[in-house]
Tab-separated table of C-alpha atoms and ligand atoms in Angstrom:
chain	number	residue	atom	x	y	z
A	1	MET	CA	-67.232	32.004	27.900
A	2	ILE	CA	-67.926	31.168	24.241
A	3	LYS	CA	-68.952	27.592	23.550
A	4	VAL	CA	-67.424	26.483	20.253
A	5	LYS	CA	-68.361	22.844	19.707
A	6	LYS	CA	-71.461	20.741	20.238
A	7	ARG	CA	-70.858	17.078	19.671
A	8	LYS	CA	-72.966	14.030	20.604
A	9	ILE	CA	-71.144	11.332	22.566
A	10	LEU	CA	-72.965	8.135	23.459
A	11	LEU	CA	-71.530	6.263	26.438
A	12	LEU	CA	-72.296	2.541	26.576
A	13	PRO	CA	-70.583	1.291	29.760
A	14	GLY	CA	-71.834	-2.314	29.443
A	15	ASP	CA	-70.902	-5.019	31.941
A	16	GLY	CA	-68.273	-5.885	34.561
A	17	ILE	CA	-65.603	-3.186	34.818
A	18	GLY	CA	-67.176	-1.309	31.856
A	19	PRO	CA	-69.118	1.170	34.055
A	20	GLU	CA	-66.063	1.769	36.269
A	21	VAL	CA	-63.710	2.683	33.412
A	22	ILE	CA	-66.325	4.665	31.462
A	23	ASN	CA	-67.004	6.681	34.607
A	24	GLU	CA	-63.419	7.971	34.464
A	25	VAL	CA	-63.929	9.016	30.817
A	26	LYS	CA	-67.121	10.787	31.842
A	27	LYS	CA	-65.052	12.804	34.317
A	28	VAL	CA	-62.567	13.712	31.553
A	29	ILE	CA	-65.403	14.810	29.247
A	30	LYS	CA	-66.963	16.949	31.965
A	31	TRP	CA	-63.559	18.502	32.672
A	32	LEU	CA	-63.056	19.340	28.978
A	33	ASN	CA	-66.556	20.820	28.790
A	34	THR	CA	-65.955	23.106	31.738
A	35	LYS	CA	-62.292	24.000	31.380
A	36	ARG	CA	-61.781	24.003	27.629
A	37	SER	CA	-65.145	25.413	26.535
A	38	LEU	CA	-66.023	22.266	24.637
A	39	ASP	CA	-69.684	21.390	24.556
A	40	PHE	CA	-69.912	17.635	24.398
A	41	GLN	CA	-73.423	16.379	24.805
A	42	ILE	CA	-73.266	13.121	26.761
A	43	ASP	CA	-75.911	10.443	26.611
A	44	GLU	CA	-75.605	7.086	28.351
A	45	ASP	CA	-77.437	3.792	27.901
A	46	LEU	CA	-77.416	0.053	28.407
A	47	VAL	CA	-75.715	-2.511	26.209
A	48	GLY	CA	-74.655	-6.145	26.666
A	49	GLY	CA	-75.682	-8.302	29.604
A	50	VAL	CA	-77.259	-5.437	31.548
A	51	SER	CA	-79.488	-4.679	28.564
A	52	TYR	CA	-80.408	-8.356	28.263
A	53	ASP	CA	-81.355	-8.447	31.957
A	54	LYS	CA	-83.652	-5.435	31.597
A	55	TYR	CA	-85.040	-5.789	28.065
A	56	GLY	CA	-84.282	-9.398	26.993
A	57	THR	CA	-81.940	-8.210	24.219
A	58	PRO	CA	-78.247	-7.155	24.283
A	59	ILE	CA	-79.086	-3.951	22.420
A	60	THR	CA	-82.502	-2.335	22.013
A	61	ASP	CA	-83.537	-0.590	18.790
A	62	GLU	CA	-83.621	2.669	20.699
A	63	VAL	CA	-79.968	2.376	21.751
A	64	PHE	CA	-78.991	1.244	18.264
A	65	TYR	CA	-80.598	4.349	16.705
A	66	LYS	CA	-78.920	6.556	19.296
A	67	ALA	CA	-75.590	5.057	18.198
A	68	LEU	CA	-76.463	5.777	14.564
A	69	GLU	CA	-77.008	9.428	15.417
A	70	SER	CA	-73.944	9.910	17.625
A	71	GLU	CA	-70.666	11.146	16.286
A	72	VAL	CA	-68.806	9.131	18.890
A	73	VAL	CA	-69.808	5.899	20.613
A	74	MET	CA	-67.648	5.070	23.658
A	75	LEU	CA	-68.057	1.485	24.764
A	76	GLY	CA	-66.788	-0.047	28.021
A	77	ALA	CA	-66.998	-3.837	27.725
A	78	VAL	CA	-69.684	-6.486	27.508
A	79	GLY	CA	-70.146	-10.059	28.705
A	80	GLY	CA	-69.484	-12.186	31.730
A	81	PRO	CA	-70.188	-15.654	33.146
A	82	LYS	CA	-73.743	-14.675	34.144
A	83	TRP	CA	-74.712	-14.689	30.448
A	84	ASP	CA	-72.557	-17.629	29.269
A	85	ASN	CA	-75.466	-20.017	28.829
A	86	ILE	CA	-78.087	-17.864	27.161
A	87	GLU	CA	-79.155	-18.313	23.539
A	88	PHE	CA	-76.395	-17.348	21.056
A	89	SER	CA	-78.354	-14.522	19.407
A	90	LYS	CA	-78.988	-12.870	22.792
A	91	LYS	CA	-75.420	-13.018	24.093
A	92	PRO	CA	-73.932	-9.675	25.204
A	93	GLU	CA	-71.221	-9.842	22.509
A	94	ARG	CA	-73.909	-9.843	19.765
A	95	ALA	CA	-74.508	-6.161	20.573
A	96	LEU	CA	-70.921	-5.365	19.648
A	97	LEU	CA	-71.073	-7.297	16.380
A	98	LYS	CA	-74.348	-5.589	15.491
A	99	LEU	CA	-72.906	-2.136	16.177
A	100	ARG	CA	-69.723	-2.822	14.186
A	101	LYS	CA	-71.614	-4.333	11.258
A	102	GLU	CA	-74.638	-2.026	11.038
A	103	LEU	CA	-72.612	1.144	11.588
A	104	LYS	CA	-70.308	-0.211	8.832
A	105	LEU	CA	-67.190	0.246	10.953
A	106	PHE	CA	-64.809	-1.376	8.501
A	107	ALA	CA	-61.453	-0.173	9.880
A	108	ASN	CA	-60.313	-1.249	13.316
A	109	LEU	CA	-57.326	0.710	14.630
A	110	ARG	CA	-55.329	-0.854	17.416
A	111	PRO	CA	-52.210	0.948	18.529
A	112	ALA	CA	-49.604	-1.088	20.396
A	113	ILE	CA	-47.508	1.319	22.415
A	114	CYS	CA	-44.952	0.270	24.991
A	115	PHE	CA	-44.588	3.037	27.547
A	116	LYS	CA	-40.939	3.193	28.592
A	117	GLN	CA	-42.048	3.376	32.236
A	118	LEU	CA	-43.705	-0.034	31.891
A	119	VAL	CA	-41.165	-1.824	29.770
A	120	ASP	CA	-40.694	-4.514	32.412
A	121	ALA	CA	-44.360	-5.513	32.168
A	122	SER	CA	-43.706	-7.003	28.695
A	123	THR	CA	-42.598	-10.612	28.322
A	124	LEU	CA	-40.051	-9.472	25.715
A	125	LYS	CA	-36.602	-8.007	26.393
A	126	PRO	CA	-36.705	-4.263	27.181
A	127	GLU	CA	-34.509	-3.329	24.187
A	128	ILE	CA	-36.946	-5.072	21.815
A	129	VAL	CA	-40.071	-3.265	23.025
A	130	SER	CA	-39.010	-0.017	24.704
A	131	GLY	CA	-40.493	2.923	22.818
A	132	LEU	CA	-42.573	0.635	20.581
A	133	ASP	CA	-45.348	2.462	18.715
A	134	ILE	CA	-47.200	0.416	16.090
A	135	MET	CA	-50.654	0.954	14.627
A	136	ILE	CA	-52.488	-2.122	13.374
A	137	VAL	CA	-55.335	-1.448	10.952
A	138	ARG	CA	-57.580	-4.490	10.740
A	139	GLU	CA	-60.377	-4.822	8.180
A	140	LEU	CA	-63.442	-5.443	10.337
A	141	THR	CA	-66.552	-6.148	8.296
A	142	GLY	CA	-65.412	-8.523	5.562
A	143	GLY	CA	-63.341	-11.661	5.016
A	144	ILE	CA	-63.876	-15.067	6.469
A	145	TYR	CA	-65.916	-13.960	9.514
A	146	PHE	CA	-68.723	-12.748	7.250
A	147	GLY	CA	-68.299	-14.616	3.915
A	148	GLU	CA	-71.003	-16.905	2.499
A	149	PRO	CA	-71.544	-19.821	2.233
A	150	ARG	CA	-70.925	-20.698	5.843
A	151	GLY	CA	-72.226	-23.285	8.269
A	152	ILE	CA	-71.906	-26.906	9.334
A	153	LYS	CA	-73.603	-29.498	7.153
A	154	PRO	CA	-73.767	-33.286	6.925
A	155	ILE	CA	-71.934	-34.895	4.013
A	156	ASP	CA	-72.394	-38.245	2.259
A	157	ASN	CA	-70.006	-40.411	4.287
A	158	GLY	CA	-71.789	-39.590	7.562
A	159	GLU	CA	-69.251	-36.933	8.488
A	160	ARG	CA	-70.032	-33.217	8.923
A	161	LYS	CA	-68.347	-30.378	7.089
A	162	GLY	CA	-67.635	-26.920	8.545
A	163	ILE	CA	-67.594	-24.172	5.926
A	164	ASN	CA	-66.439	-20.563	5.995
A	165	THR	CA	-65.663	-18.448	2.970
A	166	HIS	CA	-62.900	-15.910	2.659
A	167	THR	CA	-63.811	-13.160	0.197
A	168	TYR	CA	-62.741	-9.582	-0.428
A	169	THR	CA	-63.779	-7.164	-3.151
A	170	SER	CA	-61.465	-4.488	-4.523
A	171	SER	CA	-63.436	-1.686	-2.864
A	172	GLU	CA	-63.331	-3.384	0.551
A	173	ILE	CA	-59.545	-3.619	0.291
A	174	ILE	CA	-59.035	-0.106	-1.058
A	175	ARG	CA	-61.107	1.678	1.616
A	176	VAL	CA	-59.209	0.086	4.490
A	177	ALA	CA	-55.844	0.557	2.778
A	178	LYS	CA	-56.651	4.268	2.404
A	179	VAL	CA	-57.152	4.518	6.163
A	180	ALA	CA	-53.721	2.925	6.666
A	181	PHE	CA	-51.943	5.244	4.197
A	182	GLU	CA	-53.592	8.338	5.686
A	183	LEU	CA	-52.551	7.291	9.194
A	184	ALA	CA	-48.993	6.587	8.058
A	185	LYS	CA	-48.728	10.103	6.654
A	186	LYS	CA	-49.299	11.451	10.172
A	187	ARG	CA	-46.846	8.965	11.707
A	188	LYS	CA	-43.577	7.509	10.354
A	189	ASN	CA	-44.843	7.266	6.777
A	190	LYS	CA	-44.530	3.504	6.425
A	191	VAL	CA	-47.197	0.867	5.686
A	192	THR	CA	-46.724	-2.907	5.828
A	193	SER	CA	-49.556	-4.774	4.124
A	194	CYS	CA	-50.026	-8.392	5.241
A	195	GLU	CA	-51.799	-11.243	3.490
A	196	LYS	CA	-51.118	-14.771	2.271
A	197	SER	CA	-50.770	-14.029	-1.433
A	198	ASN	CA	-48.602	-17.137	-1.789
A	199	VAL	CA	-51.514	-19.504	-1.106
A	200	MET	CA	-54.771	-17.470	-1.304
A	201	GLU	CA	-56.306	-15.730	-4.327
A	202	ALA	CA	-58.016	-13.225	-2.020
A	203	GLY	CA	-54.553	-12.474	-0.634
A	204	GLN	CA	-53.196	-11.957	-4.138
A	205	LEU	CA	-56.013	-9.476	-4.870
A	206	TRP	CA	-55.318	-7.735	-1.551
A	207	LYS	CA	-51.649	-7.273	-2.469
A	208	GLU	CA	-52.424	-6.027	-5.988
A	209	GLU	CA	-55.058	-3.520	-4.861
A	210	VAL	CA	-52.915	-2.098	-2.052
A	211	GLN	CA	-49.985	-1.707	-4.454
A	212	ALA	CA	-52.171	-0.050	-7.122
A	213	LEU	CA	-53.636	2.402	-4.589
A	214	HIS	CA	-50.139	3.217	-3.399
A	215	ASP	CA	-48.882	3.856	-6.938
A	216	GLU	CA	-51.875	6.063	-7.777
A	217	GLU	CA	-52.334	8.105	-4.593
A	218	TYR	CA	-49.711	7.434	-1.936
A	219	LYS	CA	-46.324	7.205	-3.686
A	220	GLU	CA	-44.747	9.293	-0.912
A	221	VAL	CA	-45.550	6.605	1.696
A	222	GLU	CA	-43.148	3.651	1.992
A	223	LEU	CA	-45.033	0.412	1.286
A	224	ASN	CA	-43.905	-3.150	2.054
A	225	HIS	CA	-45.814	-6.375	1.530
A	226	MET	CA	-45.317	-9.167	4.031
A	227	LEU	CA	-46.831	-12.626	4.359
A	228	ALA	CA	-48.981	-12.716	7.486
A	229	ASP	CA	-47.087	-15.629	9.057
A	230	ASN	CA	-43.804	-13.785	8.600
A	231	CYS	CA	-45.372	-10.671	10.108
A	232	SER	CA	-46.354	-12.686	13.173
A	233	MET	CA	-42.743	-13.821	13.552
A	234	GLN	CA	-41.317	-10.328	12.898
A	235	LEU	CA	-43.596	-8.840	15.557
A	236	LEU	CA	-41.686	-10.885	18.125
A	237	ARG	CA	-38.230	-10.627	16.511
A	238	ASN	CA	-38.092	-6.911	15.744
A	239	PRO	CA	-41.431	-5.154	16.314
A	240	LYS	CA	-39.940	-1.665	16.021
A	241	GLN	CA	-39.452	-2.168	12.250
A	242	PHE	CA	-43.215	-1.516	11.845
A	243	ASP	CA	-45.161	1.718	11.713
A	244	VAL	CA	-48.656	0.968	10.293
A	245	ILE	CA	-49.680	-2.623	9.536
A	246	VAL	CA	-52.792	-3.144	7.403
A	247	THR	CA	-54.363	-6.550	7.106
A	248	ASP	CA	-57.620	-8.463	6.744
A	249	ASN	CA	-60.131	-9.426	9.415
A	250	LEU	CA	-58.756	-12.859	10.338
A	251	PHE	CA	-55.032	-12.052	10.275
A	252	GLY	CA	-55.756	-8.713	11.956
A	253	ASP	CA	-57.559	-10.441	14.786
A	254	MET	CA	-54.481	-12.523	15.566
A	255	LEU	CA	-51.719	-10.030	14.795
A	256	SER	CA	-53.339	-7.290	16.886
A	257	ASP	CA	-53.728	-9.589	19.907
A	258	GLN	CA	-50.119	-10.653	19.518
A	259	ALA	CA	-48.958	-7.034	19.277
A	260	SER	CA	-50.977	-6.059	22.338
A	261	MET	CA	-49.033	-8.493	24.478
A	262	LEU	CA	-45.740	-6.851	23.461
A	263	THR	CA	-46.814	-3.980	25.643
A	264	GLY	CA	-47.532	-5.900	28.827
A	265	SER	CA	-51.043	-5.079	29.954
A	266	LEU	CA	-54.498	-5.267	28.465
A	267	GLY	CA	-55.501	-2.388	30.725
A	268	LEU	CA	-53.447	0.094	28.673
A	269	LEU	CA	-54.545	-0.456	25.105
A	270	PRO	CA	-57.218	1.543	23.298
A	271	SER	CA	-58.960	0.905	19.988
A	272	ALA	CA	-61.063	2.697	17.419
A	273	SER	CA	-63.440	1.305	14.809
A	274	LEU	CA	-64.095	3.738	11.982
A	275	GLY	CA	-66.614	3.917	9.142
A	276	ALA	CA	-66.504	5.814	5.865
A	277	LYS	CA	-66.557	9.605	5.774
A	278	ASN	CA	-69.772	11.142	4.445
A	279	LYS	CA	-70.031	14.214	2.203
A	280	ASP	CA	-69.497	16.535	5.186
A	281	GLY	CA	-66.333	14.698	6.177
A	282	LYS	CA	-68.065	13.132	9.199
A	283	MET	CA	-67.841	9.419	9.943
A	284	ARG	CA	-69.409	6.920	12.287
A	285	ALA	CA	-66.998	5.612	14.897
A	286	MET	CA	-66.869	3.512	18.027
A	287	TYR	CA	-64.064	3.644	20.578
A	288	GLU	CA	-63.381	1.010	23.209
A	289	PRO	CA	-60.571	-0.494	25.268
A	290	ILE	CA	-59.348	-3.808	23.878
A	291	HIS	CA	-59.920	-5.599	27.175
A	292	GLY	CA	-63.139	-7.333	28.178
A	293	SER	CA	-65.405	-6.943	31.178
A	294	ALA	CA	-62.878	-8.518	33.604
A	295	PRO	CA	-65.509	-10.141	35.853
A	296	ASP	CA	-62.757	-11.262	38.250
A	297	ILE	CA	-62.083	-7.673	39.363
A	298	ALA	CA	-65.433	-5.986	38.620
A	299	GLY	CA	-66.825	-3.729	41.346
A	300	LYS	CA	-63.569	-3.719	43.328
A	301	GLY	CA	-62.080	-0.452	42.085
A	302	LEU	CA	-59.083	-2.347	40.664
A	303	ALA	CA	-59.626	-1.788	36.927
A	304	ASN	CA	-57.087	0.261	35.037
A	305	PRO	CA	-58.984	3.067	33.262
A	306	ILE	CA	-56.042	4.039	30.995
A	307	ALA	CA	-57.120	1.920	27.979
A	308	THR	CA	-60.542	3.573	28.012
A	309	ILE	CA	-59.160	7.068	28.577
A	310	LEU	CA	-56.716	6.557	25.669
A	311	SER	CA	-59.650	5.308	23.554
A	312	PHE	CA	-61.318	8.640	24.251
A	313	ALA	CA	-58.093	10.401	23.209
A	314	MET	CA	-58.419	8.544	19.883
A	315	ALA	CA	-62.008	9.823	19.625
A	316	LEU	CA	-60.778	13.376	20.186
A	317	ARG	CA	-58.214	12.932	17.410
A	318	TYR	CA	-60.061	10.902	14.754
A	319	SER	CA	-63.721	11.922	15.195
A	320	LEU	CA	-63.661	15.307	16.845
A	321	ASP	CA	-60.596	16.881	15.188
A	322	LEU	CA	-59.237	17.938	18.561
A	323	ASP	CA	-55.621	16.856	18.096
A	324	LYS	CA	-54.270	19.158	20.779
A	325	ASP	CA	-56.696	17.915	23.451
A	326	ALA	CA	-55.960	14.333	22.381
A	327	GLY	CA	-52.221	14.953	22.720
A	328	ASP	CA	-52.706	16.613	26.121
A	329	LEU	CA	-54.702	13.656	27.379
A	330	GLU	CA	-52.057	11.177	26.155
A	331	LYS	CA	-49.353	13.298	27.766
A	332	ALA	CA	-51.321	13.373	31.051
A	333	VAL	CA	-51.352	9.548	31.026
A	334	GLU	CA	-47.576	9.464	30.465
A	335	ASP	CA	-47.005	12.011	33.228
A	336	VAL	CA	-48.995	9.953	35.700
A	337	LEU	CA	-46.997	6.852	34.783
A	338	ASN	CA	-43.775	8.875	35.166
A	339	ASP	CA	-44.897	9.795	38.672
A	340	GLY	CA	-45.033	6.075	39.438
A	341	LEU	CA	-48.801	5.742	39.806
A	342	ARG	CA	-49.889	2.181	39.102
A	343	THR	CA	-53.147	0.272	39.230
A	344	LYS	CA	-52.829	-3.344	40.386
A	345	ASP	CA	-52.405	-4.824	36.876
A	346	ILE	CA	-49.219	-2.821	36.200
A	347	ALA	CA	-47.855	-2.449	39.737
A	348	GLU	CA	-44.571	-3.995	40.750
A	349	LYS	CA	-44.771	-6.363	43.702
A	350	GLY	CA	-44.787	-4.560	47.035
A	351	LYS	CA	-45.266	-1.102	45.464
A	352	LYS	CA	-48.244	1.156	46.211
A	353	GLU	CA	-51.325	0.606	44.071
A	354	VAL	CA	-54.009	3.143	43.216
A	355	SER	CA	-57.700	2.559	42.521
A	356	THR	CA	-59.556	3.132	39.239
A	357	LYS	CA	-60.904	6.415	40.555
A	358	GLU	CA	-57.523	7.603	41.891
A	359	MET	CA	-55.907	6.907	38.499
A	360	GLY	CA	-58.665	8.846	36.699
A	361	ASP	CA	-58.371	11.784	39.117
A	362	ALA	CA	-54.573	11.855	38.759
A	363	ILE	CA	-54.830	11.987	34.940
A	364	ILE	CA	-57.299	14.874	35.155
A	365	SER	CA	-55.065	16.715	37.606
A	366	LYS	CA	-52.225	16.475	35.039
A	367	LEU	CA	-54.498	18.007	32.387
A	368	LYS	CA	-54.799	21.054	34.569
B	1	LIG	P1	-60.764	-9.728	29.960
B	1	LIG	O1	-60.049	-8.778	29.065
B	1	LIG	O2	-62.048	-9.271	30.508
B	1	LIG	O3	-59.796	-10.103	31.198
B	1	LIG	C1	-58.562	-10.796	31.037
B	1	LIG	C2	-57.673	-10.515	32.278
B	1	LIG	O4	-57.185	-9.175	32.201
B	1	LIG	C3	-58.429	-10.629	33.596
B	1	LIG	O5	-57.558	-11.169	34.558
B	1	LIG	C4	-58.770	-9.209	33.956
B	1	LIG	O6	-58.868	-8.961	35.341
B	1	LIG	C5	-57.586	-8.437	33.347
B	1	LIG	N1	-58.007	-7.103	32.894
B	1	LIG	C6	-58.744	-6.812	31.784
B	1	LIG	N2	-58.947	-5.493	31.695
B	1	LIG	C7	-58.336	-4.944	32.767
B	1	LIG	C8	-58.210	-3.606	33.226
B	1	LIG	N3	-58.735	-2.556	32.585
B	1	LIG	N4	-57.518	-3.396	34.372
B	1	LIG	C9	-56.963	-4.394	35.036
B	1	LIG	N5	-57.038	-5.687	34.651
B	1	LIG	C10	-57.727	-5.956	33.520
B	1	LIG	O7	-60.944	-11.066	29.144
B	1	LIG	P2	-61.741	-12.405	29.529
B	1	LIG	O8	-61.577	-12.698	30.991
B	1	LIG	O9	-61.334	-13.402	28.527
B	1	LIG	O10	-63.268	-12.062	29.247
B	1	LIG	C11	-64.206	-11.668	30.237
B	1	LIG	C12	-65.526	-11.331	29.557
B	1	LIG	O11	-65.337	-10.193	28.699
B	1	LIG	C13	-66.046	-12.444	28.651
B	1	LIG	O12	-67.452	-12.517	28.824
B	1	LIG	C14	-65.703	-11.996	27.250
B	1	LIG	O13	-66.598	-12.482	26.280
B	1	LIG	C15	-65.835	-10.495	27.404
B	1	LIG	N6	-65.039	-9.726	26.417
B	1	LIG	C16	-65.595	-8.592	25.976
B	1	LIG	C17	-64.882	-7.783	25.108
B	1	LIG	C18	-65.512	-6.497	24.677
B	1	LIG	O14	-66.502	-6.080	25.253
B	1	LIG	N7	-64.967	-5.820	23.666
B	1	LIG	C19	-63.595	-8.130	24.707
B	1	LIG	C20	-63.030	-9.295	25.231
B	1	LIG	C21	-63.766	-10.088	26.093
């Protein structure tokens, strides 16, 4: 058998249900290696609370450099009550922020897909969400979460003042907008750009730069501008009007959480965080489910591995250029749902539930 690819994948399972869901991805990778002649080189290490427990830091330099050298980083989840009261800079979540920031992962892709088999899991009416397929592109390394000056300082009248600064440069806007236009070209060819250009100068710049990029390079893609508050309302009123939504860090944080709930379960939704492409067309990227470490169900075999498996499908598509394998994996997930297999989080009352491992095995058996 001829081996055709050799790609480095770093698995960082993390805390809580992280190791359980990443284990199912590991099985998928091993299956692809053996059955499809792919030669993924897997490495695995500690991040988050487990790293703090062993090394006193949520991410060691060694793991950080491994991430720098890997084409794909697959993260499970970090955090949990055990680490709630440790010093802020040592908290498990700091590892995630460090990875996103230092790897310069500026574009966060969060699809919100409502599988027709699970339409009843959404709080919205079936006709509003059935067949929903939106991609939210959130700017991840700029805006108000990173802007300076920031802090809390005393002021003259004895009060304190909390300060955060919302800034964007043209290049920060253009690089994330490009990601959105490129994605739209492979989907329904429509981008909605969201900001608050009516009340924020940074929003006005955002709108102007996205429009200028569109006019110069992406005329064939349909572009709409929408105020972020209207977008929030439209996501509930008529979410199927959207294809790709591109927005800044703060609005993206909220709109993507809102969109995720249209689909019913946190256990189903993947995400990708992408950096810039280098001269060889390669980019840094991290893939992770949108859910957290779910301490309430950790170690019980109840976690739904689908979000993590679909995150790996995104890695196959966006980092590894293996569109067919990505599509097959997504189809295997759909097939398993069609067969009625459900982990506890998506099961109807009284119906049979399968474990994390059983769900992973069933998805692999569909790949065959
Ligand atoms: P959570 O996403 O961990 O859990 C919320 C609820 O959803 C829980 O009831 C949980 O059981 C359920 N759930 C989540 N994922 C599931 C899955 N795959 N299958 C079945 N059920 C699932 O959010 P939380 O409880 O607010 O946070 C728990 C910890 O995770 C906190 O320490 C938080 O800081 C951390 N967190 C980490 C990340 C990350 O690593 N990216 C993201 C969010 C929260």
